[in-house]
mmCIF file of N, CA, C and O in Angstrom:
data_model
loop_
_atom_site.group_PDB
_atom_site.id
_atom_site.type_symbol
_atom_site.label_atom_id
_atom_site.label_comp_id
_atom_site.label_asym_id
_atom_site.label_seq_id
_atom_site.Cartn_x
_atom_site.Cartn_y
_atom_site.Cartn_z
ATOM 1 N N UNK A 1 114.845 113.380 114.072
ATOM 2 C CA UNK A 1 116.037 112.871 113.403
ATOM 3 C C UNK A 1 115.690 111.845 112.319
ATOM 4 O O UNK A 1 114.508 111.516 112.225
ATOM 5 N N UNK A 2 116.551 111.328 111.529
ATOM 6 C CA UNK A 2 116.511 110.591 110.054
ATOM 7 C C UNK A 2 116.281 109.287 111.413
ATOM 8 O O UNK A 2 115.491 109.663 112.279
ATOM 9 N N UNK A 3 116.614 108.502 111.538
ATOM 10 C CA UNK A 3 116.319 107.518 112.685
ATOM 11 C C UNK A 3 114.665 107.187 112.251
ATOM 12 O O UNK A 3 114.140 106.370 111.495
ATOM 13 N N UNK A 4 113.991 108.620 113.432
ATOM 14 C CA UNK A 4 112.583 108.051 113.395
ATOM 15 C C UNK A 4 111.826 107.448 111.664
ATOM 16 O O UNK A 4 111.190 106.476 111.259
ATOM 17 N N UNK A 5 112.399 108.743 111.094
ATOM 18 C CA UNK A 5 112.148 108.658 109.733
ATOM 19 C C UNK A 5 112.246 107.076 108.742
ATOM 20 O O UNK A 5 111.643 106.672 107.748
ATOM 21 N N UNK A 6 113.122 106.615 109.454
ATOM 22 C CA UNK A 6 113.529 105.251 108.797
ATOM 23 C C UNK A 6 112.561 104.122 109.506
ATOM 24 O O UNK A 6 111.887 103.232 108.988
ATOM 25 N N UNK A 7 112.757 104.520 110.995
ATOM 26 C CA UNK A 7 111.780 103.480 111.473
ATOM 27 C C UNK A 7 110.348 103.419 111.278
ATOM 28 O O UNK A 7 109.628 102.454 111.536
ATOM 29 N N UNK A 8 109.837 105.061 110.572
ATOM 30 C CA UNK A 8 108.605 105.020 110.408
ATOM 31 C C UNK A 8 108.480 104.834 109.625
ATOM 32 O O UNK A 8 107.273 104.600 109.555
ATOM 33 N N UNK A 9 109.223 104.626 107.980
ATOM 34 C CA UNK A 9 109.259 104.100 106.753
ATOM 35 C C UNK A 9 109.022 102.229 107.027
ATOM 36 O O UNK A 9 108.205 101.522 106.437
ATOM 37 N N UNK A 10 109.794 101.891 107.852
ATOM 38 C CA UNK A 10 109.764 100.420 107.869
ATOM 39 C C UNK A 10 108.065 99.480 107.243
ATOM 40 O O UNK A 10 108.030 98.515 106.479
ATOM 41 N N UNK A 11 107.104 100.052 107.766
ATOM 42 C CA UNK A 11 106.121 99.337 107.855
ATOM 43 C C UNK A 11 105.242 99.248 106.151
ATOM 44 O O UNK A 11 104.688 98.422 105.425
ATOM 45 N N UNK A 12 105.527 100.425 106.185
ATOM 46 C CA UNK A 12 105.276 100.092 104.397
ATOM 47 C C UNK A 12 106.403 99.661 103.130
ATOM 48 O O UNK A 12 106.247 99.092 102.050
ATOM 49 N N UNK A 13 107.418 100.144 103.728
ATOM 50 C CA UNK A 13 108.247 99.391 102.961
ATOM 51 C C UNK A 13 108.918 98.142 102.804
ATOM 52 O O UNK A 13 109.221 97.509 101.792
ATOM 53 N N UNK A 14 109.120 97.881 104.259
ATOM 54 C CA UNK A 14 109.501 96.255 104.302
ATOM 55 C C UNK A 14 108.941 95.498 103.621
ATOM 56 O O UNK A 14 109.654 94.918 102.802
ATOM 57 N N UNK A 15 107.421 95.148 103.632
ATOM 58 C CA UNK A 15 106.808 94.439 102.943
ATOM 59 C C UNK A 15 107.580 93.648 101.366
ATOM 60 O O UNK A 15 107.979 92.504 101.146
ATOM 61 N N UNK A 16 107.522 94.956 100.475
ATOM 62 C CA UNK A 16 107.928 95.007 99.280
ATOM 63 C C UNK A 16 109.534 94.570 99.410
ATOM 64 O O UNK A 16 110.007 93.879 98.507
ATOM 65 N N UNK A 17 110.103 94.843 100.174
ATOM 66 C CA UNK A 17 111.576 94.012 100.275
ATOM 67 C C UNK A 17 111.931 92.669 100.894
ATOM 68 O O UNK A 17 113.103 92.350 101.094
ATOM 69 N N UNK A 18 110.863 91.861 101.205
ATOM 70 C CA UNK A 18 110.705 90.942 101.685
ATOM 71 C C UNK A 18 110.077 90.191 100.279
ATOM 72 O O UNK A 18 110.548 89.150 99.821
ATOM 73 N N UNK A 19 109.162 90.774 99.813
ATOM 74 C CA UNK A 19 108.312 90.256 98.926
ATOM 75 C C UNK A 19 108.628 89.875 97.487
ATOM 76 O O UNK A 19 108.232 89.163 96.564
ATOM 77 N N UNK A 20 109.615 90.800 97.838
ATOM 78 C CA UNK A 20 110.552 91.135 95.844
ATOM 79 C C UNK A 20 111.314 89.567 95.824
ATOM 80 O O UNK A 20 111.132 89.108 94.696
ATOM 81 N N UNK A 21 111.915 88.822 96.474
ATOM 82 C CA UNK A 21 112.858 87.962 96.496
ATOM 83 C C UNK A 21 112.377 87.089 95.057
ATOM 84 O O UNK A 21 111.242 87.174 94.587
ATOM 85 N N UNK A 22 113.453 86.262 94.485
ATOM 86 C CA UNK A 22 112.938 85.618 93.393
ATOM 87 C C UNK A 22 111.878 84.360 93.612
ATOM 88 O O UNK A 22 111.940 83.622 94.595
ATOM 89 N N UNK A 23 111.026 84.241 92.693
ATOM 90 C CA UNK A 23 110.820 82.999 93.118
ATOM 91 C C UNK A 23 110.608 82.228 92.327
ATOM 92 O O UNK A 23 109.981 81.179 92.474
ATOM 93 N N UNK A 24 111.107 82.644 91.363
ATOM 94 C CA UNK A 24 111.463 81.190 90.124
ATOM 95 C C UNK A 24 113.105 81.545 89.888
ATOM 96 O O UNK A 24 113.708 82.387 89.223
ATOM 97 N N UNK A 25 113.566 80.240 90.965
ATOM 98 C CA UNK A 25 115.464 80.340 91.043
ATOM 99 C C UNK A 25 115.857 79.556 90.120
ATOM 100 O O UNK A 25 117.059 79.613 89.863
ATOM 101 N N UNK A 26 114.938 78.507 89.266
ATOM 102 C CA UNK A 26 115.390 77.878 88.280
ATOM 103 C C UNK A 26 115.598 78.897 87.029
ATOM 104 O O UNK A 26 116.544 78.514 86.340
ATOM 105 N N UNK A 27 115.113 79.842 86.637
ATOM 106 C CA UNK A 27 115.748 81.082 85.543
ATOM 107 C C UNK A 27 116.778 81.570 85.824
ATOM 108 O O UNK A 27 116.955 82.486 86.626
ATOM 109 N N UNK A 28 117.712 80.908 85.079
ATOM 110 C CA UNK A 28 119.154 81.768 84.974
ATOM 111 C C UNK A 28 119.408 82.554 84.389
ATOM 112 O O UNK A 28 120.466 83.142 84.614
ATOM 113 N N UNK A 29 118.694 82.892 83.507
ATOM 114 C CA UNK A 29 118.636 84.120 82.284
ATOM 115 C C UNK A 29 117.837 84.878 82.628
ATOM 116 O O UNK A 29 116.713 84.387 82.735
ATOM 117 N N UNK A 30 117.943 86.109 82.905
ATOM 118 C CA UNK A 30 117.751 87.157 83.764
ATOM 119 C C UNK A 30 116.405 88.041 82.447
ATOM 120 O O UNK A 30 115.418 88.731 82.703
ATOM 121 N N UNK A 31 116.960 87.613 81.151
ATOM 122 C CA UNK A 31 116.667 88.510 80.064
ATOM 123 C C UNK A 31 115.629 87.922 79.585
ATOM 124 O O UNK A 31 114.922 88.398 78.697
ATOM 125 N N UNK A 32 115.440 86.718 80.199
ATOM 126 C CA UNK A 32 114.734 85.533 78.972
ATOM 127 C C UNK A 32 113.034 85.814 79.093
ATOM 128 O O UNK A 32 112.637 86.167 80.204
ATOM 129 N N UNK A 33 112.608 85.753 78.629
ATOM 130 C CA UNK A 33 111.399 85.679 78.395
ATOM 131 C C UNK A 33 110.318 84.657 79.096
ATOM 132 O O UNK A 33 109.927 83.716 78.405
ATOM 133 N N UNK A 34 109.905 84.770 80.197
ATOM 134 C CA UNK A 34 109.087 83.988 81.092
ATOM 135 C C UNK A 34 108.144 84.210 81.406
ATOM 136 O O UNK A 34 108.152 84.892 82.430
ATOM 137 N N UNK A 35 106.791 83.875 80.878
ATOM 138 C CA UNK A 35 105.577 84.435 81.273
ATOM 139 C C UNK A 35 105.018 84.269 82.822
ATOM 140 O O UNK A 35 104.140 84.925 83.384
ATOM 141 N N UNK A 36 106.108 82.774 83.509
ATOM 142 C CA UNK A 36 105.501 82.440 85.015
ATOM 143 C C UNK A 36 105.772 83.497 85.774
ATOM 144 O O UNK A 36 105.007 83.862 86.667
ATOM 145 N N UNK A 37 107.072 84.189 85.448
ATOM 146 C CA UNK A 37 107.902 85.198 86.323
ATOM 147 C C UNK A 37 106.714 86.081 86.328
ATOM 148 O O UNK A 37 106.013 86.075 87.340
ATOM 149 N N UNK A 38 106.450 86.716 85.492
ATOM 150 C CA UNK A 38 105.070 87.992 85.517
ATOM 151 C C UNK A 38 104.251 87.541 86.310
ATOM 152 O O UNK A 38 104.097 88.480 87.090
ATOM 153 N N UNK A 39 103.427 86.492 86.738
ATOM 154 C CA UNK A 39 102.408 86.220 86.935
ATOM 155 C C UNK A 39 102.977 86.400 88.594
ATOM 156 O O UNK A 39 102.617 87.304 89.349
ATOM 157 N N UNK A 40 104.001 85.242 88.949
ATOM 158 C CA UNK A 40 104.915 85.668 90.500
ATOM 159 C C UNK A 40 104.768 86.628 90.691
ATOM 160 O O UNK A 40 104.204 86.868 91.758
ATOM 161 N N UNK A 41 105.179 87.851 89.777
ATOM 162 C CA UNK A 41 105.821 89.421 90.511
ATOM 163 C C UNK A 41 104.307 89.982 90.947
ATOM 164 O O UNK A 41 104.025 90.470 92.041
ATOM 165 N N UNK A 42 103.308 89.770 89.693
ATOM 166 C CA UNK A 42 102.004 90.239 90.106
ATOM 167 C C UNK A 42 101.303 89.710 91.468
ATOM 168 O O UNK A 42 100.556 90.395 92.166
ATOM 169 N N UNK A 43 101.681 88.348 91.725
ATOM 170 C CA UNK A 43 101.445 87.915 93.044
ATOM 171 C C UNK A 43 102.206 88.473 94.401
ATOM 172 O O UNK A 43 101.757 88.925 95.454
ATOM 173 N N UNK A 44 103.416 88.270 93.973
ATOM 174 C CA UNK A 44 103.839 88.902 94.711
ATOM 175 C C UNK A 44 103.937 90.471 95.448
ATOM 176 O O UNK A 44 103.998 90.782 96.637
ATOM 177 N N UNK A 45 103.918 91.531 93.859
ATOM 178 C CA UNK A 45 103.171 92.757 94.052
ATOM 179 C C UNK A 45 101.963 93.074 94.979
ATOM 180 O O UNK A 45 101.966 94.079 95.690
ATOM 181 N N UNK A 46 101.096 92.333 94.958
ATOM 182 C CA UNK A 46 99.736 92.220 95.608
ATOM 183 C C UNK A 46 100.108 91.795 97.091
ATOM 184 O O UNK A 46 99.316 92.202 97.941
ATOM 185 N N UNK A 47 101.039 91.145 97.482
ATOM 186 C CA UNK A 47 100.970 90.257 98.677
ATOM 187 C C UNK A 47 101.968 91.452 99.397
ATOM 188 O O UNK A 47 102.207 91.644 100.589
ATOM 189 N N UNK A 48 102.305 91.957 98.540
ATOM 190 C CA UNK A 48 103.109 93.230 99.421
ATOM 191 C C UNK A 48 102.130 94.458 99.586
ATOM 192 O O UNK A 48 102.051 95.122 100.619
ATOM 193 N N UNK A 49 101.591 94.619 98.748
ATOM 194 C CA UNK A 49 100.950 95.534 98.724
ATOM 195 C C UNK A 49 99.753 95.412 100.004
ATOM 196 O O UNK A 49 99.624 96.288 100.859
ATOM 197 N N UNK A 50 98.895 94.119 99.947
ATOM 198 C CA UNK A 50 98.452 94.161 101.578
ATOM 199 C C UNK A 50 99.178 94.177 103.145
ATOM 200 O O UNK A 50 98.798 94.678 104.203
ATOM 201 N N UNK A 51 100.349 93.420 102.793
ATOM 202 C CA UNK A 51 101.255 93.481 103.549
ATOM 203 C C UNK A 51 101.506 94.632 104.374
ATOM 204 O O UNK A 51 101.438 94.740 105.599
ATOM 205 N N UNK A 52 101.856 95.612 103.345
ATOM 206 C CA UNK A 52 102.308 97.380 103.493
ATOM 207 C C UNK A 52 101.273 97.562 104.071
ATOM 208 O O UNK A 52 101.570 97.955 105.199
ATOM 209 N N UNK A 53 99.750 97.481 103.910
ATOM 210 C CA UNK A 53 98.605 98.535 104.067
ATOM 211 C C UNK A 53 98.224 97.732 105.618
ATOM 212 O O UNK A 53 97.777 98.537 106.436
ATOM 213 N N UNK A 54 98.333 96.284 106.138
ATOM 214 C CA UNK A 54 98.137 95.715 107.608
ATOM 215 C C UNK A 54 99.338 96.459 108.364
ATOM 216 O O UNK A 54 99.000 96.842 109.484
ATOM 217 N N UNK A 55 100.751 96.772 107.989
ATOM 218 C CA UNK A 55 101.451 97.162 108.954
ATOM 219 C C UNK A 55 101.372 98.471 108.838
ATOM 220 O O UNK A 55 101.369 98.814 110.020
ATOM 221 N N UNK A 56 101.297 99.583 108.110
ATOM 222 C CA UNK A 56 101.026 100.691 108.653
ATOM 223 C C UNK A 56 100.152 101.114 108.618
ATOM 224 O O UNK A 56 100.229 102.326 108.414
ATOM 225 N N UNK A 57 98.241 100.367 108.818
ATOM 226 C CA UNK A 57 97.566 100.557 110.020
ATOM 227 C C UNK A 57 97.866 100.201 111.334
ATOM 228 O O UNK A 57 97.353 100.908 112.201
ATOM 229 N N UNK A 58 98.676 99.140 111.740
ATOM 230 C CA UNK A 58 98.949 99.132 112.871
ATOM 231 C C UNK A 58 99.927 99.742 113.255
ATOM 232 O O UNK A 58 100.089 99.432 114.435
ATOM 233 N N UNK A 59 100.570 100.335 112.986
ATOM 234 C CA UNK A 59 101.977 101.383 112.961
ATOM 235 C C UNK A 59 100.821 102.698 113.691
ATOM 236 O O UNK A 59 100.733 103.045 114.868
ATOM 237 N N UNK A 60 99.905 103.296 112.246
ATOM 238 C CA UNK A 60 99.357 104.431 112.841
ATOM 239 C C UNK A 60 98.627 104.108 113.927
ATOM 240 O O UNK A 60 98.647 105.042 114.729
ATOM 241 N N UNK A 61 97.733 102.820 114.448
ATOM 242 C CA UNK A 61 97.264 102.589 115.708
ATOM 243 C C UNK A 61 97.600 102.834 117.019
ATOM 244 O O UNK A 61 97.025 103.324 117.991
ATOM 245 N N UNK A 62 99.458 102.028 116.622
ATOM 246 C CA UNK A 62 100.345 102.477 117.645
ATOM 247 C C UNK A 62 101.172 103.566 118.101
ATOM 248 O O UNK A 62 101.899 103.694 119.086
ATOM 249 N N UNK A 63 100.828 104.442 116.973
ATOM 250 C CA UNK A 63 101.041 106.038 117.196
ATOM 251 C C UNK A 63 100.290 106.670 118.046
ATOM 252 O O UNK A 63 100.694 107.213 119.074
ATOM 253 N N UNK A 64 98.559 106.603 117.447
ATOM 254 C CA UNK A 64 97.954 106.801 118.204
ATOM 255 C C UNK A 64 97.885 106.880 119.670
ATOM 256 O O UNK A 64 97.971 107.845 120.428
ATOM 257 N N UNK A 65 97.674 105.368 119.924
ATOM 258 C CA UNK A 65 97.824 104.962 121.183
ATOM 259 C C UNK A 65 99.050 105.937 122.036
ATOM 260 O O UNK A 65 98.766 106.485 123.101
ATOM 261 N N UNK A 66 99.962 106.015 121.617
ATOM 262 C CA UNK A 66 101.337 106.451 122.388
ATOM 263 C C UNK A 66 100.477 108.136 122.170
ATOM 264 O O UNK A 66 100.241 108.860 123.137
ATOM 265 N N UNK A 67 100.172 108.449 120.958
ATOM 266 C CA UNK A 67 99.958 110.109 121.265
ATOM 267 C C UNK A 67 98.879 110.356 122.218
ATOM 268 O O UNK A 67 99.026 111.464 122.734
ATOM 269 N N UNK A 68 97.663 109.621 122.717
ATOM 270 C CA UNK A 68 96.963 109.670 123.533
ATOM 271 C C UNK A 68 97.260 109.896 124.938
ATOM 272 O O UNK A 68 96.591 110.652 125.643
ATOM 273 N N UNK A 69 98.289 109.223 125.347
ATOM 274 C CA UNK A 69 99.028 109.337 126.638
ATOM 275 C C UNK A 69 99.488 110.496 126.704
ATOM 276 O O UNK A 69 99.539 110.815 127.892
ATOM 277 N N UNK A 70 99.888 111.378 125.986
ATOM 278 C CA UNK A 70 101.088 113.022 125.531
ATOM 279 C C UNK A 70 99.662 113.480 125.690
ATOM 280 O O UNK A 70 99.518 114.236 126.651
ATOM 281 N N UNK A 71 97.971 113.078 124.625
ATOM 282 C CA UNK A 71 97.431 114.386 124.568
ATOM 283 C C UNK A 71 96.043 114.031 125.713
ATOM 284 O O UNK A 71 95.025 114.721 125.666
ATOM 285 N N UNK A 72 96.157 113.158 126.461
ATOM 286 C CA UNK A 72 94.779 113.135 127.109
ATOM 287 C C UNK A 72 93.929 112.838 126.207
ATOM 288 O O UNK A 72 92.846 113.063 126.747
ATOM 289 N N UNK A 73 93.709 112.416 125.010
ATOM 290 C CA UNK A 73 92.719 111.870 124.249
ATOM 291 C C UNK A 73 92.664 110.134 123.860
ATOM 292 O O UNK A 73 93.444 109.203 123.658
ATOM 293 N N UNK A 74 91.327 110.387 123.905
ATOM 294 C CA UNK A 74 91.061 108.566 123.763
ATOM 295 C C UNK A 74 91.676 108.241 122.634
ATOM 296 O O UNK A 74 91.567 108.920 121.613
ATOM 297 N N UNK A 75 92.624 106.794 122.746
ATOM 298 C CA UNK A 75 92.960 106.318 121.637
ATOM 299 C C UNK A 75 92.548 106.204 120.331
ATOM 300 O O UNK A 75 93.256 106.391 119.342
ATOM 301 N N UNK A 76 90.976 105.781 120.353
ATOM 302 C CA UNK A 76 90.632 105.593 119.418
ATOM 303 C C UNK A 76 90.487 106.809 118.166
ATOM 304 O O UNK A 76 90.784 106.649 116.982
ATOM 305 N N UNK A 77 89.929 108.083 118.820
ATOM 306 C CA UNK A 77 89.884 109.306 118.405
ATOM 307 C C UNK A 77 91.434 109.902 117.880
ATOM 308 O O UNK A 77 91.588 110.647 116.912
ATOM 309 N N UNK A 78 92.608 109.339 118.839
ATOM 310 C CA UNK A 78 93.719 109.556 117.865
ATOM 311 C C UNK A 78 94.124 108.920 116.899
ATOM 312 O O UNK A 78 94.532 109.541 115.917
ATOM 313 N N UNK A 79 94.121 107.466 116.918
ATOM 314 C CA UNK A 79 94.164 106.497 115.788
ATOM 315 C C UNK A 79 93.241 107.269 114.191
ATOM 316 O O UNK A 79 93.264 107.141 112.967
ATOM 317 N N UNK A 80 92.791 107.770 114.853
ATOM 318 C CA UNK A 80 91.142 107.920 113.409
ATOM 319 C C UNK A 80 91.995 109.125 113.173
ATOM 320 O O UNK A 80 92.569 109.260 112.093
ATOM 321 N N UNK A 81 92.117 110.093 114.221
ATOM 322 C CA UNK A 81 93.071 111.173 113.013
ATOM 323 C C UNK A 81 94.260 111.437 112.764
ATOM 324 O O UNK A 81 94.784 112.509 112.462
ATOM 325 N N UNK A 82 94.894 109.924 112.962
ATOM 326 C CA UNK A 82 96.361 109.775 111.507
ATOM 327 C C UNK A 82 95.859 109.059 110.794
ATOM 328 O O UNK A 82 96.646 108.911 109.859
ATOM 329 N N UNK A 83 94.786 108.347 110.595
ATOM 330 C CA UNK A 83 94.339 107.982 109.647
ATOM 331 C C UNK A 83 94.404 108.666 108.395
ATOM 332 O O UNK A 83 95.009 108.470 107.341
ATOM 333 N N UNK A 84 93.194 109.971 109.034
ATOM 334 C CA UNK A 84 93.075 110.980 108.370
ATOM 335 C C UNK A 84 94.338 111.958 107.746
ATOM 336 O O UNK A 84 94.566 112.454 106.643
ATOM 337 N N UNK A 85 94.895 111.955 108.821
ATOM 338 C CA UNK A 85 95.631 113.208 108.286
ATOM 339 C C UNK A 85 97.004 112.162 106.989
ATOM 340 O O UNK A 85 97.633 112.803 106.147
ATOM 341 N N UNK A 86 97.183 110.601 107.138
ATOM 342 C CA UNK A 86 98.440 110.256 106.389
ATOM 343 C C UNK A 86 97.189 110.108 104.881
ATOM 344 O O UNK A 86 97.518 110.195 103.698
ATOM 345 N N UNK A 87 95.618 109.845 105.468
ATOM 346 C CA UNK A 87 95.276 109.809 104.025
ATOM 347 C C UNK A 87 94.920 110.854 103.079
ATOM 348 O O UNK A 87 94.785 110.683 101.868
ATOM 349 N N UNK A 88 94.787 111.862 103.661
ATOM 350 C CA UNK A 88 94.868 113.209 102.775
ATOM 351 C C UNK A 88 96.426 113.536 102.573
ATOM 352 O O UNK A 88 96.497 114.674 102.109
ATOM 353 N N UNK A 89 97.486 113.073 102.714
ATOM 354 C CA UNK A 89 98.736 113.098 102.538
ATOM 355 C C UNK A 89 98.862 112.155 101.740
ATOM 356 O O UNK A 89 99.664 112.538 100.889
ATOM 357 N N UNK A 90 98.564 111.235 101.543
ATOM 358 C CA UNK A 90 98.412 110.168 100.596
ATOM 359 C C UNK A 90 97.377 110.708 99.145
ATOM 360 O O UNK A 90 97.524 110.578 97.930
ATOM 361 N N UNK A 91 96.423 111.286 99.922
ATOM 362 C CA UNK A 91 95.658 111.892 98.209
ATOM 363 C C UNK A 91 96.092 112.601 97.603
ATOM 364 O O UNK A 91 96.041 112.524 96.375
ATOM 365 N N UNK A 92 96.828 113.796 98.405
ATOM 366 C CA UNK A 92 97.853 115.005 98.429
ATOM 367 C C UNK A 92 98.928 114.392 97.202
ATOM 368 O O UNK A 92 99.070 114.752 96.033
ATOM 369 N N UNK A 93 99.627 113.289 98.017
ATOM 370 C CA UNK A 93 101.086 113.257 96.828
ATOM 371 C C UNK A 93 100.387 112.650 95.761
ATOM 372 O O UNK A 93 100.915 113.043 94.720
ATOM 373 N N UNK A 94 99.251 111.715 95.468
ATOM 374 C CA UNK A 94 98.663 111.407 94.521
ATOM 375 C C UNK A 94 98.726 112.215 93.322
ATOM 376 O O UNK A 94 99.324 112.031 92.262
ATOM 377 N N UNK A 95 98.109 112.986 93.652
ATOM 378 C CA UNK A 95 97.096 114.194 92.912
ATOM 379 C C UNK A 95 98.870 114.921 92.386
ATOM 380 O O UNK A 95 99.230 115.134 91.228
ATOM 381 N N UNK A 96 99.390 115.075 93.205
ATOM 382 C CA UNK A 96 100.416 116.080 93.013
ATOM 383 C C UNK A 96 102.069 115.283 91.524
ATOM 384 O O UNK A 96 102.734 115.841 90.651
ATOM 385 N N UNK A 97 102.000 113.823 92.054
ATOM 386 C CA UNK A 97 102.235 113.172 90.956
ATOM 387 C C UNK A 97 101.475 112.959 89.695
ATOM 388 O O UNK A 97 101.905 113.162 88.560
ATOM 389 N N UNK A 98 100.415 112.571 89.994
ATOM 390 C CA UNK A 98 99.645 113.039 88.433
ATOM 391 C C UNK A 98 100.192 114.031 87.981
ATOM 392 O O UNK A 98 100.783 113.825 86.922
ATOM 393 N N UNK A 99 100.251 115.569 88.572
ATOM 394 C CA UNK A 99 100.276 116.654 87.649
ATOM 395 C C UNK A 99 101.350 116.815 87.235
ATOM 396 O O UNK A 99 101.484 117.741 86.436
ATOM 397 N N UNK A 100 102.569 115.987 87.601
ATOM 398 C CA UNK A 100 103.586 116.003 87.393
ATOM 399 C C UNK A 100 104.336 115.393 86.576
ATOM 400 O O UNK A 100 105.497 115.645 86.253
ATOM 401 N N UNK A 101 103.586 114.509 86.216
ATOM 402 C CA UNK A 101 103.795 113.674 85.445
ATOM 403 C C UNK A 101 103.798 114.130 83.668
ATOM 404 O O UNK A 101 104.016 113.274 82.812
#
């Protein structure tokens, strides 16, 4: 169901919605020209961006773990292949946006 789907979105996306918030509240002019703001978003960009990549390794860890119990296989050996399989899904849409582009 859309459910799991959302809850399994959470871990990479939260980050970036947590992270986006303003943080120069003294600009009231939305339009204006601020070189500090860039430098924030780039910080901030980055701080999400590790953010995203610590919680859904531990997201896929804890997949793992739970699919180990269903398949009789050692955790660790399941952890390593969602690794695998979200990062060839990850090279996958890569590659597939490039060409699309």
């Amino acid at each position: 169901p859309a459910v799991f789907f959302f809850i399994g979105s959470l871990p990479s996306v939260l980050p970036f919605v947590i992270c986006s918030t303003d943080t120069n509240s003294n600009n009231t002019n939305a339009y204006e020209d601020n070189t500090d703001t860039d430098t924030d978003t780039n910080d901030n960009t980055g701080r999400a961006v590790a953010l995203a990549i610590i919680g859904t390794s531990l997201a896929l860890i804890f997949v793992g773990i739970a699919k180990s119990f269903a398949t009789r296989m050692n955790w660790f050996y399941s952890s390593v292949e969602n690794f695998i399989i979200t990062g060839l899904g990850g090279v996958a849409a890569f590659y597939l946006g490039s060409c699309l582009q």
